[in-house]
Coordinates of C-alpha atoms in Angstrom, one line a residue:
X255 CA 61.9 -121.3 12.6
X256 CA 59.6 -119.4 14.9
X257 CA 61.8 -120.0 17.8
X258 CA 64.9 -118.9 15.9
X259 CA 63.1 -115.7 14.9
X260 CA 62.1 -115.1 18.4
X261 CA 65.7 -115.5 19.6
X262 CA 66.9 -113.2 16.9
X263 CA 64.4 -110.7 17.8
X264 CA 65.1 -110.9 21.5
X265 CA 68.8 -110.6 21.0
X266 CA 68.5 -107.7 18.7
X267 CA 66.0 -106.1 21.0
X268 CA 68.3 -106.6 23.9
X269 CA 71.3 -105.4 22.2
X270 CA 69.7 -102.3 20.7
X271 CA 70.3 -99.0 22.6
X272 CA 67.5 -97.7 24.8
X273 CA 65.8 -94.9 22.9
X274 CA 65.7 -91.5 24.6
X275 CA 62.6 -90.5 22.8
X276 CA 59.7 -91.9 24.8
X277 CA 57.5 -91.9 21.7
X278 CA 59.6 -94.8 20.3
X279 CA 58.7 -97.1 23.1
X280 CA 55.5 -98.6 21.8
X281 CA 54.6 -100.6 24.8
X282 CA 54.9 -97.8 27.4
X283 CA 52.0 -95.3 27.5
X284 CA 50.0 -93.3 30.1
X285 CA 47.2 -91.9 27.9
X286 CA 43.7 -93.0 28.5
X287 CA 43.4 -94.2 25.0
X288 CA 46.5 -96.4 25.2
X289 CA 46.2 -98.0 28.6
X290 CA 45.0 -101.3 27.4
X291 CA 47.5 -101.9 24.6
X292 CA 50.6 -101.4 26.9
X293 CA 49.3 -104.0 29.2
X294 CA 49.2 -106.6 26.4
X295 CA 52.7 -105.5 25.3
X296 CA 54.1 -105.6 28.8
X297 CA 52.6 -109.0 29.2
X298 CA 54.1 -110.1 25.9
X299 CA 57.5 -108.6 26.9
X300 CA 57.3 -110.1 30.3
X301 CA 56.5 -113.4 28.8
X302 CA 59.3 -112.9 26.3
X303 CA 61.7 -112.0 29.1
X304 CA 60.7 -114.9 31.1
X305 CA 61.2 -117.1 28.1
X306 CA 64.5 -115.4 27.4
X307 CA 65.4 -115.7 31.1
X308 CA 64.6 -119.3 31.2
X309 CA 66.2 -120.1 28.0
X310 CA 69.3 -117.9 28.4
X311 CA 70.8 -117.9 31.8
X312 CA 73.2 -115.0 30.8
X313 CA 70.6 -112.4 31.8
X314 CA 70.6 -111.4 35.3
X315 CA 68.1 -109.9 37.5
X316 CA 70.2 -106.7 38.0
X317 CA 69.9 -105.9 34.4
X318 CA 66.2 -106.3 34.6
X319 CA 66.2 -103.9 37.5
X320 CA 68.2 -101.4 35.5
X321 CA 65.7 -101.8 32.7
X322 CA 62.9 -101.2 35.1
X323 CA 64.6 -98.1 36.5
X324 CA 65.2 -96.9 33.0
X325 CA 61.6 -97.4 32.2
X326 CA 60.7 -95.4 35.3
X327 CA 63.0 -92.6 34.3
X328 CA 61.5 -92.5 30.9
X329 CA 58.1 -92.3 32.5
X330 CA 59.3 -89.4 34.7
X331 CA 60.7 -87.6 31.6
X332 CA 57.4 -88.2 29.8
X333 CA 55.6 -86.7 32.8
X334 CA 57.9 -83.8 32.9
X335 CA 57.4 -83.2 29.2
X336 CA 53.7 -83.3 29.7
X337 CA 54.0 -80.9 32.6
X338 CA 56.0 -78.5 30.5
X339 CA 53.4 -78.7 27.8
X340 CA 50.7 -78.1 30.3
X341 CA 52.6 -75.2 31.7
X342 CA 53.1 -73.7 28.3
X343 CA 49.4 -74.2 27.5
X344 CA 48.5 -72.6 30.8
X345 CA 50.8 -69.7 30.0
X346 CA 49.1 -69.3 26.6
X347 CA 45.7 -69.5 28.3
X348 CA 46.9 -67.0 30.9
X349 CA 48.0 -64.6 28.1
X350 CA 44.7 -65.0 26.3
X351 CA 42.9 -64.5 29.6
X352 CA 45.0 -61.4 30.3
X353 CA 44.2 -60.0 26.9
X354 CA 40.5 -60.9 27.3
X355 CA 40.6 -59.4 30.8
X356 CA 42.2 -56.2 29.6
X357 CA 39.6 -55.9 26.9
X358 CA 36.9 -56.7 29.4
X359 CA 38.3 -54.1 31.8
X360 CA 38.3 -51.4 29.1
X361 CA 34.8 -52.4 28.2
X362 CA 33.8 -52.5 31.8
X363 CA 35.1 -49.0 32.3
X364 CA 33.2 -47.8 29.2
X365 CA 30.1 -49.6 30.6
X366 CA 30.7 -47.9 33.9
X367 CA 30.8 -44.6 32.2
X368 CA 27.7 -45.4 30.3
X369 CA 26.1 -46.6 33.4
X370 CA 27.0 -43.4 35.2
X371 CA 25.6 -41.3 32.3
X372 CA 22.5 -43.5 32.3
X373 CA 22.2 -43.1 36.0
X374 CA 22.5 -39.3 35.7
X375 CA 19.9 -39.4 32.9
X376 CA 17.6 -41.6 35.0
X377 CA 18.0 -39.2 37.9
X378 CA 17.1 -36.2 35.7
X379 CA 14.3 -38.1 34.0
X380 CA 13.0 -39.2 37.4
X381 CA 13.1 -35.6 38.6
X382 CA 11.3 -34.5 35.4
X383 CA 8.8 -37.4 35.9
X384 CA 8.2 -36.3 39.4
X385 CA 7.6 -32.7 38.4
X386 CA 5.4 -33.9 35.6
X387 CA 3.5 -36.2 38.0
X388 CA 3.0 -33.3 40.3
X389 CA 1.7 -31.2 37.4
X390 CA -0.5 -34.1 36.3
X391 CA -1.8 -34.5 39.8
X392 CA -2.6 -30.8 39.8
X393 CA -4.3 -31.1 36.4
X394 CA -6.1 -34.2 37.6
X395 CA -7.4 -32.3 40.6
X396 CA -8.6 -29.5 38.3
X397 CA -10.2 -32.0 35.9
X398 CA -11.9 -33.7 38.8
X399 CA -13.2 -30.4 40.0
X400 CA -14.3 -29.5 36.4
X401 CA -15.9 -33.0 36.1
X402 CA -17.8 -32.5 39.3
X403 CA -18.9 -29.0 38.1
X404 CA -19.8 -30.5 34.7
X405 CA -21.7 -33.3 36.3
X406 CA -23.6 -30.9 38.5
X407 CA -24.3 -28.7 35.4
X408 CA -25.4 -31.8 33.4
X409 CA -27.7 -32.8 36.2
X410 CA -29.2 -29.4 36.3
X411 CA -29.5 -29.3 32.5
X412 CA -31.1 -32.8 32.6
X413 CA -33.6 -31.5 35.1
X414 CA -34.2 -28.4 32.9
X415 CA -34.5 -30.7 29.9
X416 CA -37.0 -32.9 31.6
X417 CA -39.1 -29.9 32.6
X418 CA -38.6 -28.5 29.1
X419 CA -39.6 -31.8 27.5
X420 CA -42.7 -32.0 29.7
X421 CA -43.6 -28.4 28.7
X422 CA -42.8 -29.2 25.1
X423 CA -44.9 -32.3 25.1
X424 CA -47.8 -30.2 26.5
X425 CA -47.2 -27.6 23.9
X426 CA -46.9 -30.2 21.3
X427 CA -50.3 -31.6 22.2
X428 CA -51.7 -28.1 22.1
X429 CA -50.1 -27.5 18.7
X430 CA -51.5 -30.8 17.4
X431 CA -54.9 -29.8 18.6
X432 CA -54.4 -26.5 16.9
X433 CA -53.2 -28.2 13.7
X434 CA -56.3 -30.4 13.8
X435 CA -58.5 -27.3 14.3
X436 CA -56.7 -25.5 11.5
X437 CA -57.1 -28.5 9.2
X438 CA -60.8 -28.6 10.0
X439 CA -61.0 -24.8 9.3
X440 CA -59.1 -25.3 6.1
X441 CA -61.5 -28.0 5.0
X442 CA -64.4 -25.7 5.8
X443 CA -62.7 -22.9 3.9
X444 CA -62.0 -25.1 1.0
X445 CA -65.7 -26.3 1.0
X446 CA -66.8 -22.7 1.2
X447 CA -64.4 -21.7 -1.5
X448 CA -65.8 -24.4 -3.8
X449 CA -69.3 -23.3 -3.0
X450 CA -68.3 -19.7 -3.6
X451 CA -66.7 -20.7 -6.9
X452 CA -69.9 -22.4 -8.0
X453 CA -71.9 -19.4 -6.8
X454 CA -69.5 -17.1 -8.6
X455 CA -70.0 -19.0 -11.8
X456 CA -73.8 -18.9 -11.4
X457 CA -73.6 -15.2 -10.4
X458 CA -71.4 -14.5 -13.5
X459 CA -73.9 -16.2 -15.8
X460 CA -76.8 -14.4 -14.1
X461 CA -74.9 -11.2 -14.1
X462 CA -74.3 -11.4 -17.8
X463 CA -77.9 -12.1 -18.5
X464 CA -79.0 -9.3 -16.2
X465 CA -76.5 -6.9 -17.6
X466 CA -77.6 -7.7 -21.1
X467 CA -81.3 -7.3 -20.1
X468 CA -80.6 -4.1 -18.3
X469 CA -78.6 -2.8 -21.2
X470 CA -81.3 -3.7 -23.6
X471 CA -83.9 -2.1 -21.4
X472 CA -81.9 1.0 -21.0
X473 CA -81.3 1.1 -24.7
X474 CA -85.0 0.7 -25.4
X475 CA -85.8 3.5 -22.9
X476 CA -83.2 5.8 -24.4
X477 CA -84.4 5.0 -27.9
X478 CA -88.0 5.7 -27.0
X479 CA -87.0 9.0 -25.3
X480 CA -85.0 10.0 -28.4
X481 CA -87.8 9.0 -30.7
X482 CA -90.3 11.0 -28.7
X483 CA -87.9 14.0 -28.8
X484 CA -87.4 13.7 -32.5
X485 CA -91.2 13.3 -33.1
X486 CA -91.9 16.4 -31.1
X487 CA -89.1 18.3 -32.9
X488 CA -90.5 17.1 -36.3
X489 CA -94.0 18.1 -35.3
X490 CA -92.8 21.5 -34.3
X491 CA -90.8 22.0 -37.5
X492 CA -93.6 20.7 -39.7
X493 CA -96.1 23.1 -38.0
X494 CA -93.6 25.9 -38.4
X495 CA -93.1 25.1 -42.1
X496 CA -96.8 24.9 -42.6
X497 CA -97.2 28.3 -41.0
X498 CA -94.5 29.7 -43.2
X499 CA -96.2 28.2 -46.3
X500 CA -99.6 29.7 -45.4
X501 CA -98.0 33.0 -44.7
X502 CA -96.2 33.0 -48.0
X503 CA -99.3 32.0 -49.9
X504 CA -101.2 34.8 -48.3
X505 CA -98.4 37.2 -49.2
X506 CA -98.5 36.0 -52.8
X507 CA -102.2 36.5 -53.0
X508 CA -102.0 40.0 -51.7
X509 CA -99.2 40.8 -54.0
X510 CA -101.1 39.4 -57.0
X511 CA -104.0 41.7 -56.5
X512 CA -102.1 45.0 -56.4
X513 CA -99.4 44.6 -59.1
X514 CA -99.7 44.3 -62.8
X515 CA -99.6 41.1 -64.6
X516 CA -95.9 41.4 -65.7
X517 CA -94.6 42.5 -62.4
X518 CA -96.8 39.9 -60.8
X519 CA -95.4 37.2 -63.0
X520 CA -91.8 38.3 -62.2
X521 CA -92.5 38.5 -58.5
X522 CA -94.5 35.3 -58.5
X523 CA -91.6 33.6 -60.2
X524 CA -89.1 34.9 -57.7
X525 CA -91.4 34.0 -54.8
X526 CA -92.1 30.6 -56.3
X527 CA -88.3 30.0 -56.5
X528 CA -87.9 31.1 -52.9
X529 CA -90.8 28.9 -51.8
X530 CA -89.4 26.0 -53.7
X531 CA -86.0 26.5 -52.1
X532 CA -87.6 26.7 -48.7
X533 CA -89.6 23.6 -49.4
X534 CA -86.6 21.8 -50.5
X535 CA -84.8 22.8 -47.3
X536 CA -87.8 21.7 -45.2
X537 CA -88.0 18.4 -47.1
X538 CA -84.3 17.8 -46.6
X539 CA -84.7 18.5 -42.9
X540 CA -87.6 16.2 -42.7
X541 CA -85.6 13.5 -44.5
X542 CA -82.7 14.0 -42.2
X543 CA -84.9 13.7 -39.1
X544 CA -86.5 10.6 -40.6
X545 CA -83.1 9.1 -41.3
X546 CA -81.9 9.9 -37.8
X547 CA -85.1 8.3 -36.5
X548 CA -84.4 5.2 -38.6
X549 CA -80.8 5.1 -37.7
X550 CA -81.2 5.1 -34.0
X551 CA -80.5 1.4 -33.8
X552 CA -77.3 1.8 -35.9
X553 CA -74.1 -0.3 -35.4
X554 CA -72.5 2.6 -33.5
X555 CA -75.0 2.3 -30.8
X556 CA -74.7 -1.5 -30.8
X557 CA -70.9 -1.0 -30.4
X558 CA -71.4 1.3 -27.5
X559 CA -73.6 -1.2 -25.8
X560 CA -71.1 -4.0 -26.5
X561 CA -68.4 -1.8 -25.0
X562 CA -70.5 -1.5 -21.9
X563 CA -70.9 -5.3 -21.8
X564 CA -67.2 -5.7 -22.2
X565 CA -66.6 -3.4 -19.3
X566 CA -68.9 -5.4 -17.2
X567 CA -67.1 -8.5 -18.2
X568 CA -63.8 -6.8 -17.2
X569 CA -65.2 -6.1 -13.8
X570 CA -66.2 -9.8 -13.6
X571 CA -62.7 -10.9 -14.6
X572 CA -61.3 -8.6 -11.9
X573 CA -63.6 -10.4 -9.4
X574 CA -62.2 -13.7 -10.8
X575 CA -58.6 -12.5 -10.3
X576 CA -59.4 -11.6 -6.7
X577 CA -60.8 -15.1 -6.4
X578 CA -57.5 -16.5 -7.7
X579 CA -55.6 -14.4 -5.2
X580 CA -57.8 -15.8 -2.4
X581 CA -57.0 -19.3 -3.6
X582 CA -53.3 -18.5 -3.7
X583 CA -53.5 -17.2 -0.1
X584 CA -55.1 -20.5 0.8
X585 CA -52.3 -22.4 -0.9
X586 CA -49.8 -20.4 1.0
X587 CA -51.6 -21.2 4.3
X588 CA -51.6 -24.9 3.4
X589 CA -47.8 -24.7 2.7
X590 CA -47.2 -23.0 6.0
X591 CA -49.2 -25.7 7.8
X592 CA -47.1 -28.4 6.1
X593 CA -43.9 -26.6 7.2
X594 CA -45.3 -26.5 10.7
X595 CA -46.1 -30.2 10.6
X596 CA -42.5 -30.9 9.4
X597 CA -41.1 -28.8 12.2
X598 CA -43.2 -30.6 14.8
X599 CA -42.0 -33.9 13.3
X600 CA -38.4 -32.8 13.6
X601 CA -38.9 -31.8 17.2
X602 CA -39.9 -35.3 18.3
X603 CA -37.4 -37.4 20.3
X604 CA -37.3 -40.2 22.9
X605 CA -36.1 -39.1 26.3
X606 CA -35.2 -42.7 27.4
X607 CA -32.9 -43.5 24.5
X608 CA -31.6 -40.1 23.6
X609 CA -29.2 -38.1 25.9
X610 CA -29.1 -34.4 25.0
X611 CA -26.0 -32.7 26.5
X612 CA -26.4 -29.3 24.8
X613 CA -29.7 -27.6 24.1
X614 CA -29.7 -27.6 20.3
X615 CA -33.4 -26.6 19.8
X616 CA -35.0 -24.1 22.2
X617 CA -38.6 -25.2 22.8
X618 CA -39.7 -21.8 23.7
X619 CA -38.4 -20.5 20.4
X620 CA -40.2 -23.2 18.5
X621 CA -43.3 -22.4 20.4
X622 CA -43.0 -18.7 19.5
X623 CA -42.5 -19.7 15.9
X624 CA -45.5 -21.9 15.9
X625 CA -47.6 -19.1 17.5
X626 CA -46.3 -16.7 14.9
X627 CA -47.3 -19.2 12.2
X628 CA -50.7 -19.7 13.7
X629 CA -51.1 -15.9 13.9
X630 CA -50.1 -15.7 10.2
X631 CA -52.7 -18.3 9.4
X632 CA -55.4 -16.4 11.3
X633 CA -54.3 -13.2 9.6
X634 CA -54.6 -14.9 6.2
X635 CA -58.0 -16.1 7.1
X636 CA -59.1 -12.6 8.1
X637 CA -57.7 -11.3 4.9
X638 CA -59.5 -14.0 3.0
X639 CA -62.8 -13.1 4.7
X640 CA -62.2 -9.4 4.0
X641 CA -61.4 -10.1 0.4
X642 CA -64.6 -12.2 0.1
X643 CA -66.7 -9.3 1.6
X644 CA -65.0 -6.9 -0.8
X645 CA -65.7 -9.2 -3.7
X646 CA -69.3 -9.6 -2.7
X647 CA -69.6 -5.8 -2.5
X648 CA -68.0 -5.5 -5.9
X649 CA -70.5 -8.0 -7.3
X650 CA -73.4 -6.2 -5.8
X651 CA -71.9 -2.8 -6.9
X652 CA -71.7 -4.1 -10.5
X653 CA -75.4 -5.0 -10.5
X654 CA -76.4 -1.6 -9.0
X655 CA -74.1 0.5 -11.1
X656 CA -75.1 -1.0 -14.5
X657 CA -77.9 1.5 -15.2
X658 CA -75.8 4.3 -13.7
X659 CA -73.1 3.5 -16.1
X660 CA -75.5 3.5 -19.0
X661 CA -76.9 6.8 -17.9
X662 CA -73.5 8.4 -17.3
X663 CA -72.3 7.5 -20.7
X664 CA -75.2 9.1 -22.4
X665 CA -74.1 11.5 -25.1
X666 CA -76.6 14.1 -24.1
X667 CA -74.8 14.6 -20.7
X668 CA -72.6 17.6 -20.5
X669 CA -70.1 16.4 -17.8
X670 CA -67.3 13.9 -18.6
X671 CA -67.3 10.5 -16.9
X672 CA -63.9 11.1 -15.2
X673 CA -65.2 14.1 -13.2
X674 CA -67.4 11.9 -11.0
X675 CA -66.5 9.3 -8.3
X676 CA -67.8 6.5 -10.5
X677 CA -65.6 7.7 -13.3
X678 CA -62.6 7.8 -11.1
X679 CA -63.3 4.2 -10.0
X680 CA -63.5 3.2 -13.7
X681 CA -60.3 5.0 -14.4
X682 CA -58.6 3.2 -11.5
X683 CA -59.9 -0.1 -12.8
X684 CA -58.7 0.6 -16.3
X685 CA -55.3 1.6 -15.1
X686 CA -55.1 -1.6 -13.0
X687 CA -56.1 -3.6 -16.0
X688 CA -53.5 -1.8 -18.2
X689 CA -50.7 -2.3 -15.6
X690 CA -51.7 -5.9 -15.1
X691 CA -51.6 -6.6 -18.9
X692 CA -48.2 -4.9 -19.1
X693 CA -46.9 -6.9 -16.1
X694 CA -48.2 -10.2 -17.7
X695 CA -46.6 -9.3 -21.0
X696 CA -43.3 -8.5 -19.3
X697 CA -43.4 -11.8 -17.3
X698 CA -44.2 -13.7 -20.5
X699 CA -41.3 -12.0 -22.3
X700 CA -38.9 -12.9 -19.4
X701 CA -40.2 -16.5 -19.4
X702 CA -39.8 -16.9 -23.2
X703 CA -36.3 -15.3 -23.2
X704 CA -34.7 -16.8 -20.0
X705 CA -36.8 -20.0 -19.5
X706 CA -37.7 -19.1 -15.9
X707 CA -41.0 -18.0 -14.4
X708 CA -40.2 -15.3 -11.8
X709 CA -42.6 -14.8 -8.9
X710 CA -42.1 -12.3 -6.1
X711 CA -43.4 -13.3 -2.7
X712 CA -42.9 -12.4 1.0
X713 CA -42.2 -15.0 3.7
X714 CA -41.6 -13.9 7.4
X715 CA -41.0 -10.3 6.3
X716 CA -38.4 -11.3 3.6
X717 CA -38.7 -10.8 -0.1
X718 CA -38.2 -14.1 -1.9
X719 CA -37.9 -14.7 -5.7
X720 CA -39.3 -18.0 -6.8
X721 CA -37.8 -19.3 -10.1
X722 CA -39.3 -22.2 -12.0
X723 CA -37.6 -23.5 -15.1
X724 CA -39.5 -24.5 -18.3
X725 CA -37.4 -27.6 -18.6
X726 CA -38.0 -28.8 -15.0
X727 CA -39.1 -32.4 -14.6
X728 CA -41.8 -31.6 -11.9
X729 CA -44.0 -28.6 -11.4
X730 CA -42.8 -28.3 -7.7
X731 CA -39.1 -27.9 -8.8
X732 CA -38.3 -24.3 -7.8
X733 CA -35.4 -22.1 -6.7
X734 CA -35.8 -19.7 -3.8
X735 CA -33.6 -16.6 -3.9
X736 CA -33.5 -14.1 -1.1
X737 CA -33.0 -10.5 -2.0
X738 CA -31.1 -8.5 0.7
X739 CA -31.5 -4.8 1.4
X740 CA -28.1 -4.0 -0.3
X741 CA -29.2 -5.7 -3.5
X742 CA -27.2 -8.9 -3.1
X743 CA -28.9 -12.3 -3.8
X744 CA -28.7 -15.5 -1.7
X745 CA -29.8 -18.9 -2.8
X746 CA -31.9 -20.8 -0.2
X747 CA -32.0 -24.5 0.4
X748 CA -34.8 -26.5 -1.2
X749 CA -35.5 -30.1 -2.4
X750 CA -34.7 -29.1 -6.0
X751 CA -31.3 -27.7 -4.9
X752 CA -30.3 -31.0 -3.5
X753 CA -30.8 -32.6 -6.9
X754 CA -28.6 -30.2 -8.8
X755 CA -25.1 -31.3 -9.8
X756 CA -22.2 -29.8 -8.0
X757 CA -20.5 -28.7 -11.2
X758 CA -23.5 -26.4 -11.8
X759 CA -23.1 -25.0 -8.3
X760 CA -19.4 -24.2 -9.0
X761 CA -20.5 -21.2 -11.1
X762 CA -22.3 -19.9 -8.0
X763 CA -19.8 -20.9 -5.3
X764 CA -16.5 -20.1 -7.0
X765 CA -17.5 -17.5 -9.7
X766 CA -20.4 -16.0 -7.7
X767 CA -22.4 -15.4 -10.8
X768 CA -26.2 -16.0 -10.8
X769 CA -26.6 -15.6 -14.6
X770 CA -23.9 -18.2 -15.3
X771 CA -25.5 -20.6 -12.7
X772 CA -29.0 -20.2 -14.2
X773 CA -27.8 -20.6 -17.8
X774 CA -25.8 -23.8 -16.9
X775 CA -28.7 -25.1 -15.0
X776 CA -31.0 -24.5 -18.0
X777 CA -28.5 -26.3 -20.3
X778 CA -28.3 -29.2 -17.8
X779 CA -32.1 -29.5 -17.6
X780 CA -32.4 -29.1 -21.4
X781 CA -29.9 -32.0 -22.0
X782 CA -32.0 -34.2 -19.7
X783 CA -35.2 -33.5 -21.7
X784 CA -35.8 -35.5 -25.0
X785 CA -36.2 -32.3 -27.0
X786 CA -36.4 -32.4 -30.8
X787 CA -36.5 -29.3 -32.9
X788 CA -38.6 -29.1 -36.1

């Protein structure tokens, strides 16, 4: 059966027409993927042909040759077809390449244009850069020259600073010595002030006792002199009345002898009436003189002497006020010394770690300031000594003038007290006291109404207003306001100003109103206090 099938296949295969399409030949192939299968098929066909040739003798070798030639032709056609396909693919590739090349050419032209533009820009930029570089070189040369000049100046300034620091250190040592001396002097002054206060208290007590004793002695002397005068006057009047009585009696006796009884009775009655009236008048005069003698030590005289004592006490209070002024001067001197110490502390610096380029603080200026402050301290000390001498004179003058005052105020003197030098001094003292009382009353009213104690003081030739609030937390909290010549006010810096809220300062900085600023500050301080009304 298998052999029959093979025969049938071979016969049909042999008798079938040769296909023109090379894809129908399954055993013929030139591709790389089909090289091995055609070999097996050729081998099978060769074996089949051999079998067929051996079995059938009808086939000839010529036909085989024809078949081989046909196969070769088919292979050639296949190669040609492949070549045509390759040519077409090459043409397509060429077209694509041409299109790509045309696009690339257009792009290359655009790129060339851009490159030209960029080259032109680069050339212009390079020229600009060259010009800028030249200008920078010129500027660098200038800067180098300036740096050299600055370095030389800095070296000179450093040399000057070194010399200035050396001078400043020497001046600082001198100032420290001066401060130590001033502190020692202040200690001495404070000790002397304390001693003087004790002496003033003792002197005031002694002065009171002495004034009272002198007043009592002067009063006793005045009373004795008045009593003597009254006694002499009484004696004279009594003698005069006695003489008048004797004369009248003699006259009555002479009249009684000459006249009749009736006329004598009438005349005697009249004369008796006259004598009685004169006696009554004399008795009244005697009683008045006795009453004046008894009433010499009346409350009016006591009041006068008390008024004198009060005046002496007023003089003593004036001396105490001058003592307070002296203590205030000392406090000011201490404050100025503290300011000087602060300034000396601010001027300290280390030369090795600190480099000063610009001269911010002039040592000579600070030295002049310190000298001015020391001169102010010396001036205050001189004023203090002068005031002490004046106070001692006043104390001595009060002791010496006590009897003179008593004598000048005697009611028997004809001249008024204000016509003499002592009277003018008294008037001046009374006016001072009156003005001082009015000023104190005015300041107290301002303090009660506004809540600020206002003090006027001078510092370095400037008038300063010192304001202290009643609601301040500390006694040292104060505002310093400078009064200009045109009447404008300027708030100066202080420790208390740094503690105030900026909202409160807005009324002064933006609105420029001192009353609004002070009122808001008062409210701000009042809210801080734990105040409770009754």
